[in-house]
Coordinates of C-alpha atoms and ligand atoms in Angstrom, one line a residue:
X495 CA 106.0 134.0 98.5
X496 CA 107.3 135.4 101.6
X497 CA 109.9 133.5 103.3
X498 CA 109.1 134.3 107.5
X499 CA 110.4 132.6 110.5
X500 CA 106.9 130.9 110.4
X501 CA 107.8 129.2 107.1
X502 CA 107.7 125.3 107.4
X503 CA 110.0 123.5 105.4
X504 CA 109.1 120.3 103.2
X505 CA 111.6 118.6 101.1
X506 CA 112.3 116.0 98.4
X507 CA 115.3 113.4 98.9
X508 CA 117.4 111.0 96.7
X509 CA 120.6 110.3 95.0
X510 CA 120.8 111.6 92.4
X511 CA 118.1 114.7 92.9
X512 CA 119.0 117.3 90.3
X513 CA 116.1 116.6 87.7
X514 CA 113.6 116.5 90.3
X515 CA 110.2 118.0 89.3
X516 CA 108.7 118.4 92.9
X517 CA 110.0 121.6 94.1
X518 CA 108.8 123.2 91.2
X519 CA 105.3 121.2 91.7
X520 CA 105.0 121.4 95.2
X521 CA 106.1 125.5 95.2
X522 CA 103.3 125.9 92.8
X523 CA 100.7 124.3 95.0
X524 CA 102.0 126.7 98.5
X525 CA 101.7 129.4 95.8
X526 CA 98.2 129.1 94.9
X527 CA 96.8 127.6 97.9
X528 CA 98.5 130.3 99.8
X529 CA 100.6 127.5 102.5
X530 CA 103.2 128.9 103.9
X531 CA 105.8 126.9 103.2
X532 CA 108.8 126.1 101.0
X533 CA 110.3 122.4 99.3
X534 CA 113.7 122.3 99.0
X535 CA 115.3 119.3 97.1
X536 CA 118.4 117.2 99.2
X537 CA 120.5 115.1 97.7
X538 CA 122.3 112.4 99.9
X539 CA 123.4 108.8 99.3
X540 CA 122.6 108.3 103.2
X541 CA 119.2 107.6 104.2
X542 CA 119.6 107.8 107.8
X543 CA 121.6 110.9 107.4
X544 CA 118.3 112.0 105.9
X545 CA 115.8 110.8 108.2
X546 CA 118.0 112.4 111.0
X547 CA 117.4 115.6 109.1
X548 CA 113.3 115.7 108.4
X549 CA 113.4 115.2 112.5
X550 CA 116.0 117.6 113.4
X551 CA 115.1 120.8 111.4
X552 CA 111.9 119.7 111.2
X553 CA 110.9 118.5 107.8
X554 CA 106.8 118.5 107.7
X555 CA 106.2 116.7 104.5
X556 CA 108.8 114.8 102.7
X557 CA 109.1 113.1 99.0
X558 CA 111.0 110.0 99.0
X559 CA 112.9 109.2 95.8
X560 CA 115.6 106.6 94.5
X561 CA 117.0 105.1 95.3
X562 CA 115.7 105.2 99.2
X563 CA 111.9 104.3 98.8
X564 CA 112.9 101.0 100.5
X565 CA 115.4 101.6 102.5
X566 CA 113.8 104.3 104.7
X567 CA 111.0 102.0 105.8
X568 CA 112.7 100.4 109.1
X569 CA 113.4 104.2 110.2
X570 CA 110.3 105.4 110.0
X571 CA 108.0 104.9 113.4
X572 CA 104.9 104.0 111.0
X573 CA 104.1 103.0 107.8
X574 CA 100.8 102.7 106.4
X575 CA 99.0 99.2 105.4
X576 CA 99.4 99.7 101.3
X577 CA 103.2 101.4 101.3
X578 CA 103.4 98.2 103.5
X579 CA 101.9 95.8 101.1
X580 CA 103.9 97.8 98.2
X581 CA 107.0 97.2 100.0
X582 CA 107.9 101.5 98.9
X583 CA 107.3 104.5 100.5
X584 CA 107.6 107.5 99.0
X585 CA 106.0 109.9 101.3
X586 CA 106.8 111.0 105.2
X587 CA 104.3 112.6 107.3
X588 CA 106.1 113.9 110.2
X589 CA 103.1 114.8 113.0
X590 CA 104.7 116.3 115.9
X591 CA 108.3 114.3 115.6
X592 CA 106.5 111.3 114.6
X593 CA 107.3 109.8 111.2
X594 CA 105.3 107.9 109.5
X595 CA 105.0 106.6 105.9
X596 CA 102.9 106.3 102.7
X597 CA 102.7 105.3 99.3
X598 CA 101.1 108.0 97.2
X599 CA 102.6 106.7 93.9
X600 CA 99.2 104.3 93.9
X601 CA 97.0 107.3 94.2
X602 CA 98.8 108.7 91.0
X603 CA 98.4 105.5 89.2
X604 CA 94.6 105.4 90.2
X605 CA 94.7 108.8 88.9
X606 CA 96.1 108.0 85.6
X607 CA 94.1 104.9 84.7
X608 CA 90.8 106.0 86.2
X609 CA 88.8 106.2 82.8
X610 CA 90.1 102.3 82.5
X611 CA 88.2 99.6 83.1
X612 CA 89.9 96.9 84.2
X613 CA 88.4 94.1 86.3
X614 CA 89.1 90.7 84.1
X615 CA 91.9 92.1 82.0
X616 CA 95.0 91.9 81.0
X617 CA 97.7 94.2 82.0
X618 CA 101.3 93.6 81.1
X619 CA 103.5 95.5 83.6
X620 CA 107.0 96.1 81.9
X621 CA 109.8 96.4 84.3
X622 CA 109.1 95.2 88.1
X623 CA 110.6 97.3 90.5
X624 CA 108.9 100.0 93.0
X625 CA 106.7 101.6 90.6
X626 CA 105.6 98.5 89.3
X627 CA 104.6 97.5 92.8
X628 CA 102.4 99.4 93.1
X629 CA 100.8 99.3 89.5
X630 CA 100.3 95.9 90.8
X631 CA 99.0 96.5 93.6
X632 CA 96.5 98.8 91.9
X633 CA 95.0 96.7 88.5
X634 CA 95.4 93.4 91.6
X635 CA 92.3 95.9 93.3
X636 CA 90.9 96.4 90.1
X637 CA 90.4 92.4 89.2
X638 CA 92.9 92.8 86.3
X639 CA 95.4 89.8 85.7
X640 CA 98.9 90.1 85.9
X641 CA 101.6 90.0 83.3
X642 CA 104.4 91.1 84.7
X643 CA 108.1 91.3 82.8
X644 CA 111.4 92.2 83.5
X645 CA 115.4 91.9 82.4
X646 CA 115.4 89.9 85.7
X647 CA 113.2 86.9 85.6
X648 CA 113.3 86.5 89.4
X649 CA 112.3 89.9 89.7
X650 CA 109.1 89.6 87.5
X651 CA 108.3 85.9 89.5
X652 CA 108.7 87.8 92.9
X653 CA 106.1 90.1 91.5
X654 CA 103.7 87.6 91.1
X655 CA 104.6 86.1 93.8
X656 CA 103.6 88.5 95.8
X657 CA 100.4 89.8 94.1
X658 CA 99.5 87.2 91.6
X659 CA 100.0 86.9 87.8
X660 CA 102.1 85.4 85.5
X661 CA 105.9 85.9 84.7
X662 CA 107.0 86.1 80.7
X663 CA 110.1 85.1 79.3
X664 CA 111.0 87.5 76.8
X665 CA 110.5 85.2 74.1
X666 CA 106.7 85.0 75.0
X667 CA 106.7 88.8 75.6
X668 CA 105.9 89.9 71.6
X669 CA 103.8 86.5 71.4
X670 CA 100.6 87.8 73.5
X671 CA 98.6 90.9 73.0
X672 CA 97.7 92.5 76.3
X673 CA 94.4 94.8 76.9
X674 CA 96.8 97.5 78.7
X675 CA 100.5 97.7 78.4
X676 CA 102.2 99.6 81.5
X677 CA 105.8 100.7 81.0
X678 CA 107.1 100.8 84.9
X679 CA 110.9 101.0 83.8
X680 CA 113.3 103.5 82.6
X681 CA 113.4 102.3 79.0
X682 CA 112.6 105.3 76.9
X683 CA 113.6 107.8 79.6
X684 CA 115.8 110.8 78.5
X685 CA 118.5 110.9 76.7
X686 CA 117.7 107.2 75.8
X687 CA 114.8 108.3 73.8
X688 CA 114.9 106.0 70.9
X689 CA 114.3 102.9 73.4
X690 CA 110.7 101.4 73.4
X691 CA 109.8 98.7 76.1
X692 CA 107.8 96.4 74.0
X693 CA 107.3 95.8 70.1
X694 CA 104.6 97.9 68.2
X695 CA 103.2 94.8 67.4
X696 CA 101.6 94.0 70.3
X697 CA 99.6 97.1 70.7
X698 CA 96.4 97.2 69.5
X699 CA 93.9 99.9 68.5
X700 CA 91.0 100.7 71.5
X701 CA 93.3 99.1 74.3
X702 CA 95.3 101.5 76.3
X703 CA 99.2 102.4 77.0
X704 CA 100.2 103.8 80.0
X705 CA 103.8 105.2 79.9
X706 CA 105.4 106.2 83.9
X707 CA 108.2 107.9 82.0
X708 CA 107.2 111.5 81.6
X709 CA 110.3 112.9 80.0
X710 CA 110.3 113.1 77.2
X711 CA 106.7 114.5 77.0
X712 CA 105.9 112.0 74.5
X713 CA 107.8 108.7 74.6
X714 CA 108.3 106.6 71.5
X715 CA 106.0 103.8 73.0
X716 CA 103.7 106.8 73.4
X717 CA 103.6 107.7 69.7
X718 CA 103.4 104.1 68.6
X719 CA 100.5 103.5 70.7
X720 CA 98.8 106.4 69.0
X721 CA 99.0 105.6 65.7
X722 CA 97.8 102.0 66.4
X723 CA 95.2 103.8 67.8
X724 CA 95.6 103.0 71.2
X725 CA 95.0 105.6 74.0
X726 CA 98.2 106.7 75.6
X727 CA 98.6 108.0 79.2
X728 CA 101.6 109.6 80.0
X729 CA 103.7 109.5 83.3
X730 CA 102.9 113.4 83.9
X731 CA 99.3 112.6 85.2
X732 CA 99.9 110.1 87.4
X733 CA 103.5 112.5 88.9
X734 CA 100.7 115.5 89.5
X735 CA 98.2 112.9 91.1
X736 CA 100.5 111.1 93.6
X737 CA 102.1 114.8 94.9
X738 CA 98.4 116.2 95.1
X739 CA 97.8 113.4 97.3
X740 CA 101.1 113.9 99.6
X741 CA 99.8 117.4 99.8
X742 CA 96.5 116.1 100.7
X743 CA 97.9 113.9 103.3
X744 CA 100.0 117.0 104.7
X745 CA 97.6 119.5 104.9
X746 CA 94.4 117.7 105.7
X747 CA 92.5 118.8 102.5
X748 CA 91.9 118.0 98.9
X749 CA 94.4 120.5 96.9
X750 CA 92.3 121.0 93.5
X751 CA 94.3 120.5 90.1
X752 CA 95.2 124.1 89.0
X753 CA 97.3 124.0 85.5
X754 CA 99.9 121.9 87.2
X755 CA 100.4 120.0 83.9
X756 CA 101.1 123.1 81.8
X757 CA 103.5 124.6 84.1
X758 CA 104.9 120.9 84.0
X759 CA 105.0 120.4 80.5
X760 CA 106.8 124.2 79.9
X761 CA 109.3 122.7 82.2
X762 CA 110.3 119.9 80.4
X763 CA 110.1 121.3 77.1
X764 CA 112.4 124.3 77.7
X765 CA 115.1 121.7 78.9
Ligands
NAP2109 P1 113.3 100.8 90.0 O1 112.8 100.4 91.3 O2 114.7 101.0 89.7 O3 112.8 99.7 89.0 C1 113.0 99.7 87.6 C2 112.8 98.3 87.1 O4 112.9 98.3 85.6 C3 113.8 97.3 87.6 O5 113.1 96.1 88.0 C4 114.7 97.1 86.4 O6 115.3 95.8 86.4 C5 113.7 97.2 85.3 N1 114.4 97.5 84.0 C6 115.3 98.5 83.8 N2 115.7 98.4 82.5 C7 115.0 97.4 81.9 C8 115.0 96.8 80.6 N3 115.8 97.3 79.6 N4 114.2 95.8 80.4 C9 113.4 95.3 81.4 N5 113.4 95.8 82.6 C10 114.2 96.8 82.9 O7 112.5 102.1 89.5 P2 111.0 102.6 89.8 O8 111.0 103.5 91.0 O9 110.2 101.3 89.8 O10 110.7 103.5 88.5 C11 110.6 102.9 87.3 C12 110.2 104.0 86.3 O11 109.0 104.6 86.6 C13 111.3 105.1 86.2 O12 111.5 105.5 84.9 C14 110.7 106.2 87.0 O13 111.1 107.5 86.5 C15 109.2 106.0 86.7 N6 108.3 106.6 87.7 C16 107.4 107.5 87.4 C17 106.6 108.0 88.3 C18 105.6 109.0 87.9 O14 105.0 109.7 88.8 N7 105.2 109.2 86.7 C19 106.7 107.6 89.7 C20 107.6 106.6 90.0 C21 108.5 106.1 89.0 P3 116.8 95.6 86.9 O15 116.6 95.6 88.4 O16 117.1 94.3 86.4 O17 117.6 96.7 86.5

């Protein structure tokens, strides 16, 4: 791509930032939908430092990471009704100066589980921070029920709290069998590899296992849920589905899936 003086800069923020797959992602998409623009990844521990930026240079689109997905909503001018509800934003439109947030991570995870059905089951969400906010919010839309578990009890009960369900101790964690098992935590992320959120035990053969972590390609909770014979979604769909949909929110248009996950997958397996 050509860089020009008409070039408009979009950018992914966070602390820490170095493993970030958006650039790559996003540079991909301006590459073959021929947009003329470039994402640049900033790392800063200062949000408003940030949001001083994305109106100063300006920043047109912008992917909000950790640990700021909260913090940036009280300096943003708007913030739409389901990042609201979800309580994490993770995108910022920025119109003309005006800022104003969404929550695409709920697009990805609509993405990811869309062959599921899931009105009257149940869905044990493992780990209950931002991500598993809006899991929640999604399988809530879906008629799913709640199970929702985390290191921090109070966490989990302010989970259900907030969209219904019911909080497990982890006693009674390896006692139920759920009909999908989410893991919205960093257990199993890289290097902690060998880590597995919940027992094998508990997964059972036709329901489904949806991993968020994407790296490693193929998480150990992954492979146990195959050979139960369990379906296992991985993390990598519902990453390409939520930045296809900050795209989409940029540019006005759908932005068709074009081989993103190969040129995903080659990335993580040549690190
Ligand atoms: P977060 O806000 O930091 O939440 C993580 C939650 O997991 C916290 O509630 C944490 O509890 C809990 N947790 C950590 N270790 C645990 C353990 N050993 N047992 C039980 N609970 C544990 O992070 P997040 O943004 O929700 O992200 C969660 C995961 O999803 C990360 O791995 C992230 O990479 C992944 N993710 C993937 C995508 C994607 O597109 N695929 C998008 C967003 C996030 P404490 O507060 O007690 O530590």
């Amino acid at each position: 791509m050509t860089v020009s003086p008409r070039t408009k800069l979009t950018a992914v923020i966070g602390n820490p930032i170095g493993h970030s797959l958006s650039p790559l992602l996003h540079n991909q998409i301006y590459a073959k939908e021929k947009v003329g623009a470039v994402m640049l990844a900033f790392q800063n521990a200062n949000i408003a430092e940030l949001v001083s930026a994305i109106r100063a240079l300006p920043i047109h689109l912008t992917a909000v990471t950790l640990p700021h997905k909260e913090s940036i909503i009280p300096l943003l001018d708007e913030v739409d009704e389901k990042a609201l509800a979800i309580g994490s934003v993770n995108t910022v439109i920025n119109t003309g100066g005006k800022l104003k947030g969404y929550n695409t991570d709920v697009v990805g995870i609509a993405v990811a589980l869309k062959d599921a059905s899931l009105k009257g089951k149940s869905v044990l969400i493992f780990g209950a921070g931002g991500a598993a906010r809006a899991v929640a919010f999604h399988v809530r839309e879906c008629g799913a029920n709640i199970f929702s578990f985390d290191r921090t009890f109070q966490k989990a009960q302010a989970l259900c709290d907030k969209f219904g369900g019911t909080a497990l101790e982890a006693s009674a964690l390896n006692e139920r069998q759920f009909d999908v098992v989410v893991n919205a935590s960093p257990v199993g992320l890289h290097p902690n590899t060998d880590a597995t959120p919940v027992s094998k035990e508990i997964i059972r053969k036709g329901r489904i296992v949806f991993d968020l972590v994407y790296n490693p390609l193929e998480t150990r909770l992954m492979r146990e849920a195959k050979e139960k014979g369990a379906q296992a979604i991985s993390g990598l769909t519902m990453l390409i589905g939520q930045a296809l949909e900050q795209e989409r929110l940029w540019l006005g248009r759908d932005i068709p899936d074009s081989g993103y996950t190969e040129l995903l997958e080659n990335e993580l397996s040549s690190c």
